[in-house]
PDB file of C-alpha atoms in Angstrom:
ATOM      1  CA  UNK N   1     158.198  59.408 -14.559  1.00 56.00           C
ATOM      2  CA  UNK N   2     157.782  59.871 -10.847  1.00 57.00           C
ATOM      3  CA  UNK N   3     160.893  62.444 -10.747  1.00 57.00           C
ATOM      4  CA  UNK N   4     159.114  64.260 -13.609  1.00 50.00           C
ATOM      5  CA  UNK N   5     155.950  64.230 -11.413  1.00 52.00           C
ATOM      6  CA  UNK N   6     157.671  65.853  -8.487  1.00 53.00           C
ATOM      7  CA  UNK N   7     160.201  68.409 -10.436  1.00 49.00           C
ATOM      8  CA  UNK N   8     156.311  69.975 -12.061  1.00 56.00           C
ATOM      9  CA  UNK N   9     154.941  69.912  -8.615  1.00 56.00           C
ATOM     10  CA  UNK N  10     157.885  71.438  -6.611  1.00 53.00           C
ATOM     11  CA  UNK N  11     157.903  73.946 -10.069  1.00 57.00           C
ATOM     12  CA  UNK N  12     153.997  74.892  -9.364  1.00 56.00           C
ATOM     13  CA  UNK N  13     153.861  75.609  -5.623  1.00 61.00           C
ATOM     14  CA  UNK N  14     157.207  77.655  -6.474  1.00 53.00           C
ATOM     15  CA  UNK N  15     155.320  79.759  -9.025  1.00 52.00           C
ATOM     16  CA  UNK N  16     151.925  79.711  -6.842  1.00 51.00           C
ATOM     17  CA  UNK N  17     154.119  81.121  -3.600  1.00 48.00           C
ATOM     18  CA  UNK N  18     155.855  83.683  -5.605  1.00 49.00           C
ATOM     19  CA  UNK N  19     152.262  84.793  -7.051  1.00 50.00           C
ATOM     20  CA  UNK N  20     150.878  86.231  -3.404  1.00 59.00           C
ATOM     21  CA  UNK N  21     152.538  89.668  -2.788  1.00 70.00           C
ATOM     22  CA  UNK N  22     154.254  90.615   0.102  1.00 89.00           C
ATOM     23  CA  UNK N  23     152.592  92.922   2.665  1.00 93.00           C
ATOM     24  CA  UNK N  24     152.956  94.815   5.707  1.00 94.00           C
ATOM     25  CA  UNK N  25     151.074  97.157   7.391  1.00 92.00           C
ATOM     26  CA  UNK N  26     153.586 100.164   9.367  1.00 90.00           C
ATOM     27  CA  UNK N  27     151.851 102.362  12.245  1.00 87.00           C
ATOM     28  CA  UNK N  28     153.655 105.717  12.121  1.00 84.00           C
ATOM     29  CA  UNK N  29     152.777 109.057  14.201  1.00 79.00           C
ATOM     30  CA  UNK N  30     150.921 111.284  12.445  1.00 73.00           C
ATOM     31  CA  UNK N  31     152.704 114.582  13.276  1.00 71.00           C
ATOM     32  CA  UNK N  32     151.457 118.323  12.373  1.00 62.00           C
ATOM     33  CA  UNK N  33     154.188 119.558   9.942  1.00 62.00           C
ATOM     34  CA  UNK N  34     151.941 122.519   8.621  1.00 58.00           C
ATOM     35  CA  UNK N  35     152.319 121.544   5.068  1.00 56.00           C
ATOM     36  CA  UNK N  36     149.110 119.101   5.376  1.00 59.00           C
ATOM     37  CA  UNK N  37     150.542 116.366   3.841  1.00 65.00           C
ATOM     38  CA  UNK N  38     150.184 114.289   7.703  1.00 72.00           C
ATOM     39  CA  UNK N  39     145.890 115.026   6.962  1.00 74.00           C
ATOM     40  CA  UNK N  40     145.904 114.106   3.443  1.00 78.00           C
ATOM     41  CA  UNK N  41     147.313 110.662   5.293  1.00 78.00           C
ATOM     42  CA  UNK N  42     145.200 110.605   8.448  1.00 75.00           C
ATOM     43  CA  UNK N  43     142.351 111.347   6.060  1.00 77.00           C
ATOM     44  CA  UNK N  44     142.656 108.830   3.114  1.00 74.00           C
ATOM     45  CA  UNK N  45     142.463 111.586   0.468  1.00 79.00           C
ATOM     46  CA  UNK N  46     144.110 111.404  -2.572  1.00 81.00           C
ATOM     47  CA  UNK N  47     146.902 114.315  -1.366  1.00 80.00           C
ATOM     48  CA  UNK N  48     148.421 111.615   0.654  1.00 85.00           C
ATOM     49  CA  UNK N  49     148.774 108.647  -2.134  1.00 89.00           C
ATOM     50  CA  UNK N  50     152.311 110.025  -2.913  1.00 88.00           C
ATOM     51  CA  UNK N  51     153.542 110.210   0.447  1.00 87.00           C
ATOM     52  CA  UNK N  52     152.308 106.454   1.378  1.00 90.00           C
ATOM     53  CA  UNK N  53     154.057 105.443  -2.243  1.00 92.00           C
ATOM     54  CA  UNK N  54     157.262 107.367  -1.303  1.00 90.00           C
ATOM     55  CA  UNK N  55     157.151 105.719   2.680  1.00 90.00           C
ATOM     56  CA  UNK N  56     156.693 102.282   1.084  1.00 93.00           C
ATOM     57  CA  UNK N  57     159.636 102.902  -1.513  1.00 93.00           C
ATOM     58  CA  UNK N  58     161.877 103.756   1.290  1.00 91.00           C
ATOM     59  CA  UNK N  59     161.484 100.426   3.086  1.00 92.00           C
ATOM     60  CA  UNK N  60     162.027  98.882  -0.215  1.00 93.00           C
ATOM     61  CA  UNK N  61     158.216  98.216  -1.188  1.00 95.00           C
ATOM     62  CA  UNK N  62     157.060  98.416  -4.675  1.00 93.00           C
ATOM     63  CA  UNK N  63     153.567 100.751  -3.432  1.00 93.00           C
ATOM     64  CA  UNK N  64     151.386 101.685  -1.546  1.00 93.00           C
ATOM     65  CA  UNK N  65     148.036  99.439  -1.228  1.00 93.00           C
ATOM     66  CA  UNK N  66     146.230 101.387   1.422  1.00 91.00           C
ATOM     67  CA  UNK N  67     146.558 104.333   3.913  1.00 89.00           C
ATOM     68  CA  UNK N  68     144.354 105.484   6.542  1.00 87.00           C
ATOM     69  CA  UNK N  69     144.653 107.583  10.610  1.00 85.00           C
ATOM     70  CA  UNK N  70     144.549 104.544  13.260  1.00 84.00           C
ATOM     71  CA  UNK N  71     142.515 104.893  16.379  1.00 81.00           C
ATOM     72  CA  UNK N  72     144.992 104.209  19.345  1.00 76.00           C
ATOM     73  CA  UNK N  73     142.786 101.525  20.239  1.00 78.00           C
ATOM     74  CA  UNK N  74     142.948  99.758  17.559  1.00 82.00           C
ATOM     75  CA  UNK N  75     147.015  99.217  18.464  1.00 79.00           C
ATOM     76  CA  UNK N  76     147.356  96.645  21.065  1.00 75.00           C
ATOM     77  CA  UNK N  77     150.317  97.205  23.538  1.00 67.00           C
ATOM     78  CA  UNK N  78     152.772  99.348  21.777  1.00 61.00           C
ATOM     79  CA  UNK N  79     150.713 102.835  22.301  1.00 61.00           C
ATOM     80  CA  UNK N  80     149.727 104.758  25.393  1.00 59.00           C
ATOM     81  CA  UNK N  81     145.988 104.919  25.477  1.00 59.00           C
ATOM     82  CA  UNK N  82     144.268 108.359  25.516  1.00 56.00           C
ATOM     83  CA  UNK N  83     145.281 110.710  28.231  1.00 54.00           C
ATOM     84  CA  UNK N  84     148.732 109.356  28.360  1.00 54.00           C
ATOM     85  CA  UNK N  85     149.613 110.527  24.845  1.00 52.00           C
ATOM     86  CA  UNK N  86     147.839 113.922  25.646  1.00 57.00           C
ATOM     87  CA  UNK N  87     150.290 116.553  26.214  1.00 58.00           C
ATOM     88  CA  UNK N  88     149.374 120.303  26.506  1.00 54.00           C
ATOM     89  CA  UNK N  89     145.537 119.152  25.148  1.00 53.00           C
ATOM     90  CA  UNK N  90     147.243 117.985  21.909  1.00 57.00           C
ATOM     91  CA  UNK N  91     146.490 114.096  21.546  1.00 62.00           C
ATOM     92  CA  UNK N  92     149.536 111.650  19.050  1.00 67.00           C
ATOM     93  CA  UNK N  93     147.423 110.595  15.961  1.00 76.00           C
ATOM     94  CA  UNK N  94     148.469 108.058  14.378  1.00 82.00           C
ATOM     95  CA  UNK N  95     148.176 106.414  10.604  1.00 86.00           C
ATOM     96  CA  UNK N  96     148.225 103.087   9.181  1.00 88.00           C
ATOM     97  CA  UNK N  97     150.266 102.630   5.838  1.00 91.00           C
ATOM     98  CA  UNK N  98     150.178  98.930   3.817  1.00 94.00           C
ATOM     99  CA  UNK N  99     153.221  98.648   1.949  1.00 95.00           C
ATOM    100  CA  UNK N 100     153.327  95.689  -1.191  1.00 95.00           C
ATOM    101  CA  UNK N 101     156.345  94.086  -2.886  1.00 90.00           C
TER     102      UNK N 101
END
């Protein structure tokens, strides 16, 4: 009875763990390509919902939960704070893409 017991329990937090989805946010440059797709990104609109889908795809994620532009501050350590990312009065944008398995 007690091997019965365990086998369910091991069974349920199996089936629980496998229930949360995977995430993972990736920071990526937001670069002017002219064809406005990096805006529809930076911006949240709906232009940009196929672009986060296809980015997430790539990396092996099922979608896209979220996309939005990311204030350098809001990245601790790995980006050059304004000024230093300034070059010729152009500043690095940059956007914030949640991936989901």
């Amino acid at each position: 009875m007690r091997s019965l017991l365990a086998l369910a329990s091991c069974a349920f937090i199996v089936s629980a763990s496998s229930a949360f989805a995977e995430s993972r946010v990736f920071i990526i440059a937001n670069q002017a390509d002219g064809y406005g797709v990096d805006q529809c990104l930076a911006k949240g609109e709906t232009c940009g919902a196929q672009v986060a889908r296809t980015y997430c795809q790539s990396r092996d994620f099922a979608q896209a939960s979220a996309y939005r532009r990311v204030d350098p501050d809001e990245i601790t350590g790995s980006v050059p704070k304004s000024g230093a990312n300034c070059s010729h009065g152009h500043c690095d944008e940059y956007v914030a893409i949640t991936c989901q398995r």
